[in-house]
């Protein structure tokens, strides 16, 4: 398979362009996605290639961006809308939760919504409390929508293409700190990563780290550090939160007997609790230590660099959690 | 009553509109009865009194024009062609319901009829209607999207966002406000800084009109004109129909916030006898014919109730179906 080294941003951009070329019913819109080419430049070059019929700037009306996408999807199009940041998805929660997630079911399966809502998010850029949130649990909590959380450029490309082709509505959450990250990406225009398939990003024998999005990258760094001390970590990247591929991480935990779950979102009622409960239910007799969670701190994100860092899981905190779980014995 | 009905519509069309109004009324009154018996549960918002709006408007639209509505939408669905049998079964929560019993009273949907749903979050349907209109324009289908909503919905942000967007992108949306004077128990004067709803579109450069919504022919004429304007210009228009609901907001609401005199005044404007009297006065129908239409409606509704009663409940496994494709 031929590969190109490219950024997460460019991988997403390529996926959008390829799918737009492939499917004339696909439209892209959002705040500043056309003329300005996207606040994070993921939509660069789209307006020039596809014109303003298909690539459109919208008013700052997040709830309506989602609602118009829903209507367009029901009307036979395949919209991919960008919310400038996931923080603004909170203004669109009515359309996301009450409409996008419910329409197929409450209308008895008589329609479907082939649409994607892309939303950059995550913390660590000193953007303050209102621009640094990790809201993946909010969407994962709601049946009726899929949630994609790619960690690498290859996954970004393969998952976005699958999300666009899928006939279910997808919340596609990109991490702002990953846009410049680079990696090998298959050139094949049919390179797709199925929704609902986690990946073992690194094999190991002593402990399983379950992560997603940027936390996968940090988990891999932690695993590399720990290896120096002879600790062998298996890193499972969820890639999508809904559908959740619990089989893959359950199998891994059964193999290693120990689990550390890493989430960037808040600890209280975060998705890590859900993952930990699945592990507890499925692997209880195989666990050699309690499941540990590494989460964002339960505080609104502070601006100051020094204390912002405390609020987001770091390589060291993940490594420390691994060491702690290894220190416990039953 | 100056205009002669025959100068506007054919006898068949006029009688059809009368039939639909009567069927809508009888359907709703039957729903009230079934609710009292416990066969229909949950929320039940009835349309009695507002029939001239759904009937006049739907008759003025093309068959393939999209219709989106809110939670008081039984009549809109039936008038558009949804089978009363399957609508009643839906209200009973039966598997034969129009949405397999998963939607209920507030979520009727019939895509084959271009009836794009009842939505139960006030104002939630505005942006969806804009999106449907975008798709219609993008695909050059020549269809418009008629978006029905109540007076309460115009104070939601979605109303303003969607009007702005529809005008900005020049989309064929016909906004139809059914001003029945109350958002649950709060009168439009107590909820809207500018209660003349049709005037509120000026901030978005959208033309609008107000029509007396107890007169089915007046509604028909206004919507006909507006729909053609929307189709021709590919731009939104708003019609405000002044109407009244004879019952409370829902079956749980005795409606004590309205004076008896007010309710009686509006009941004296009941659109069904008003229209029936005109049909008789202009020699289009006899009293006997009108009574025949009512009997037919009662029979249709009785059949719908029997069908709903006899229909099976959804299987337990259905609970996992129809969520994802």
PDB file of C-alpha atoms in Angstrom, chain A residues 24-27 29-30 53-54 56-77 91 94-95 98-99 101 103-113 142-146 166-169 242, chain B residues 66 68 86 90 98-100 102-104 106-111 116-141 143 157-158 161-162 164-165 168-169 171 321-325:
ATOM      1  CA  UNK A  24     -22.282  15.243  -6.116  1.00  0.00           C
ATOM      2  CA  UNK A  25     -24.965  15.270  -3.405  1.00  0.00           C
ATOM      3  CA  UNK A  26     -22.376  16.118  -0.769  1.00  0.00           C
ATOM      4  CA  UNK A  27     -22.375  19.697   0.463  1.00  0.00           C
ATOM      5  CA  UNK A  29     -21.082  24.336   5.142  1.00  0.00           C
ATOM      6  CA  UNK A  30     -20.278  26.060   8.385  1.00  0.00           C
ATOM      7  CA  UNK A  53     -23.344  25.930  -4.551  1.00  0.00           C
ATOM      8  CA  UNK A  54     -21.700  23.157  -2.559  1.00  0.00           C
ATOM      9  CA  UNK A  56     -21.038  27.704   1.801  1.00  0.00           C
ATOM     10  CA  UNK A  57     -20.359  30.058   4.638  1.00  0.00           C
ATOM     11  CA  UNK A  58     -23.194  30.195   7.138  1.00  0.00           C
ATOM     12  CA  UNK A  59     -24.335  32.806   9.614  1.00  0.00           C
ATOM     13  CA  UNK A  60     -23.201  32.283  13.202  1.00  0.00           C
ATOM     14  CA  UNK A  61     -26.206  30.127  14.048  1.00  0.00           C
ATOM     15  CA  UNK A  62     -24.948  26.788  15.308  1.00  0.00           C
ATOM     16  CA  UNK A  63     -28.299  25.237  16.126  1.00  0.00           C
ATOM     17  CA  UNK A  64     -29.504  26.140  12.666  1.00  0.00           C
ATOM     18  CA  UNK A  65     -26.340  24.805  11.014  1.00  0.00           C
ATOM     19  CA  UNK A  66     -27.210  21.402  12.420  1.00  0.00           C
ATOM     20  CA  UNK A  67     -30.940  21.758  11.737  1.00  0.00           C
ATOM     21  CA  UNK A  68     -30.445  22.811   8.130  1.00  0.00           C
ATOM     22  CA  UNK A  69     -28.116  19.843   7.692  1.00  0.00           C
ATOM     23  CA  UNK A  70     -30.821  17.552   9.032  1.00  0.00           C
ATOM     24  CA  UNK A  71     -33.378  18.944   6.599  1.00  0.00           C
ATOM     25  CA  UNK A  72     -30.945  18.727   3.707  1.00  0.00           C
ATOM     26  CA  UNK A  73     -30.148  15.120   4.591  1.00  0.00           C
ATOM     27  CA  UNK A  74     -33.839  14.252   4.695  1.00  0.00           C
ATOM     28  CA  UNK A  75     -34.221  16.047   1.373  1.00  0.00           C
ATOM     29  CA  UNK A  76     -31.694  13.789  -0.333  1.00  0.00           C
ATOM     30  CA  UNK A  77     -28.328  15.481   0.187  1.00  0.00           C
ATOM     31  CA  UNK A  91     -25.742  25.996  21.189  1.00  0.00           C
ATOM     32  CA  UNK A  94     -31.359  20.843  20.665  1.00  0.00           C
ATOM     33  CA  UNK A  95     -30.864  19.940  17.028  1.00  0.00           C
ATOM     34  CA  UNK A  98     -33.641  16.242  20.186  1.00  0.00           C
ATOM     35  CA  UNK A  99     -33.652  16.086  16.415  1.00  0.00           C
ATOM     36  CA  UNK A 101     -30.439  11.649  17.169  1.00  0.00           C
ATOM     37  CA  UNK A 103     -35.593  11.550  13.814  1.00  0.00           C
ATOM     38  CA  UNK A 104     -34.994   8.103  12.399  1.00  0.00           C
ATOM     39  CA  UNK A 105     -36.321   6.326  15.450  1.00  0.00           C
ATOM     40  CA  UNK A 106     -39.313   8.480  16.294  1.00  0.00           C
ATOM     41  CA  UNK A 107     -40.475   8.371  12.688  1.00  0.00           C
ATOM     42  CA  UNK A 108     -40.369   4.583  12.713  1.00  0.00           C
ATOM     43  CA  UNK A 109     -37.311   4.190  10.502  1.00  0.00           C
ATOM     44  CA  UNK A 110     -38.964   5.922   7.549  1.00  0.00           C
ATOM     45  CA  UNK A 111     -36.035   8.232   6.936  1.00  0.00           C
ATOM     46  CA  UNK A 112     -32.339   8.368   7.628  1.00  0.00           C
ATOM     47  CA  UNK A 113     -29.830  11.151   8.044  1.00  0.00           C
ATOM     48  CA  UNK A 142     -27.108   9.937  23.413  1.00  0.00           C
ATOM     49  CA  UNK A 143     -28.339   6.991  21.309  1.00  0.00           C
ATOM     50  CA  UNK A 144     -29.087   7.673  17.656  1.00  0.00           C
ATOM     51  CA  UNK A 145     -25.808   9.273  16.630  1.00  0.00           C
ATOM     52  CA  UNK A 146     -22.345   7.939  15.958  1.00  0.00           C
ATOM     53  CA  UNK A 166     -22.457   6.212   6.290  1.00  0.00           C
ATOM     54  CA  UNK A 167     -26.203   6.767   6.343  1.00  0.00           C
ATOM     55  CA  UNK A 168     -26.291   7.517  10.060  1.00  0.00           C
ATOM     56  CA  UNK A 169     -25.629  10.947  11.549  1.00  0.00           C
ATOM     57  CA  UNK A 242     -20.406   4.996  19.226  1.00  0.00           C
TER      58      UNK A 242
ATOM     59  CA  UNK B  66     -42.941  19.557   1.634  1.00  0.00           C
ATOM     60  CA  UNK B  68     -43.336  20.319   8.232  1.00  0.00           C
ATOM     61  CA  UNK B  86     -52.737   4.462  10.722  1.00  0.00           C
ATOM     62  CA  UNK B  90     -50.051   5.572  16.049  1.00  0.00           C
ATOM     63  CA  UNK B  98     -47.815   5.448  10.834  1.00  0.00           C
ATOM     64  CA  UNK B  99     -44.485   5.436  12.718  1.00  0.00           C
ATOM     65  CA  UNK B 100     -44.880   1.899  14.112  1.00  0.00           C
ATOM     66  CA  UNK B 102     -42.663   4.938  18.076  1.00  0.00           C
ATOM     67  CA  UNK B 103     -43.649   8.519  17.384  1.00  0.00           C
ATOM     68  CA  UNK B 104     -47.056   8.999  18.928  1.00  0.00           C
ATOM     69  CA  UNK B 106     -46.459  14.558  18.307  1.00  0.00           C
ATOM     70  CA  UNK B 107     -44.310  12.725  15.734  1.00  0.00           C
ATOM     71  CA  UNK B 108     -46.366  11.789  12.698  1.00  0.00           C
ATOM     72  CA  UNK B 109     -44.314  11.364   9.535  1.00  0.00           C
ATOM     73  CA  UNK B 110     -45.127  10.267   5.991  1.00  0.00           C
ATOM     74  CA  UNK B 111     -42.292  10.838   3.528  1.00  0.00           C
ATOM     75  CA  UNK B 116     -41.853  15.687   6.839  1.00  0.00           C
ATOM     76  CA  UNK B 117     -42.950  15.385  10.383  1.00  0.00           C
ATOM     77  CA  UNK B 118     -44.309  16.680  13.591  1.00  0.00           C
ATOM     78  CA  UNK B 119     -41.685  18.046  15.973  1.00  0.00           C
ATOM     79  CA  UNK B 120     -42.293  18.521  19.642  1.00  0.00           C
ATOM     80  CA  UNK B 121     -39.626  21.035  20.584  1.00  0.00           C
ATOM     81  CA  UNK B 122     -41.182  24.440  20.012  1.00  0.00           C
ATOM     82  CA  UNK B 123     -39.469  25.964  16.982  1.00  0.00           C
ATOM     83  CA  UNK B 124     -37.346  22.887  16.304  1.00  0.00           C
ATOM     84  CA  UNK B 125     -38.783  22.434  12.833  1.00  0.00           C
ATOM     85  CA  UNK B 126     -37.693  25.838  11.485  1.00  0.00           C
ATOM     86  CA  UNK B 127     -34.105  24.974  10.553  1.00  0.00           C
ATOM     87  CA  UNK B 128     -35.125  21.541   9.314  1.00  0.00           C
ATOM     88  CA  UNK B 129     -37.603  23.181   6.943  1.00  0.00           C
ATOM     89  CA  UNK B 130     -34.839  25.474   5.703  1.00  0.00           C
ATOM     90  CA  UNK B 131     -32.654  22.425   5.051  1.00  0.00           C
ATOM     91  CA  UNK B 132     -35.395  20.577   3.209  1.00  0.00           C
ATOM     92  CA  UNK B 133     -35.938  23.683   1.071  1.00  0.00           C
ATOM     93  CA  UNK B 134     -32.209  23.854   0.401  1.00  0.00           C
ATOM     94  CA  UNK B 135     -32.232  20.264  -0.846  1.00  0.00           C
ATOM     95  CA  UNK B 136     -35.255  20.959  -3.050  1.00  0.00           C
ATOM     96  CA  UNK B 137     -33.576  23.981  -4.593  1.00  0.00           C
ATOM     97  CA  UNK B 138     -30.205  22.245  -4.933  1.00  0.00           C
ATOM     98  CA  UNK B 139     -31.837  19.334  -6.710  1.00  0.00           C
ATOM     99  CA  UNK B 140     -33.902  21.727  -8.839  1.00  0.00           C
ATOM    100  CA  UNK B 141     -37.115  19.979  -7.882  1.00  0.00           C
ATOM    101  CA  UNK B 143     -40.829  22.115  -4.630  1.00  0.00           C
ATOM    102  CA  UNK B 157     -34.051  31.746  18.435  1.00  0.00           C
ATOM    103  CA  UNK B 158     -34.643  29.179  15.705  1.00  0.00           C
ATOM    104  CA  UNK B 161     -31.992  32.181  12.727  1.00  0.00           C
ATOM    105  CA  UNK B 162     -34.072  30.367  10.138  1.00  0.00           C
ATOM    106  CA  UNK B 164     -32.313  35.068   8.353  1.00  0.00           C
ATOM    107  CA  UNK B 165     -30.855  31.992   6.736  1.00  0.00           C
ATOM    108  CA  UNK B 168     -29.814  34.982   2.922  1.00  0.00           C
ATOM    109  CA  UNK B 169     -29.593  31.787   0.906  1.00  0.00           C
ATOM    110  CA  UNK B 171     -34.617  29.366  -0.177  1.00  0.00           C
ATOM    111  CA  UNK B 321     -34.976  -1.362  15.548  1.00  0.00           C
ATOM    112  CA  UNK B 322     -34.961   1.795  13.432  1.00  0.00           C
ATOM    113  CA  UNK B 323     -32.356   3.665  15.449  1.00  0.00           C
ATOM    114  CA  UNK B 324     -29.364   3.163  13.163  1.00  0.00           C
ATOM    115  CA  UNK B 325     -29.447   2.278   9.482  1.00  0.00           C
TER     116      UNK B 325
END
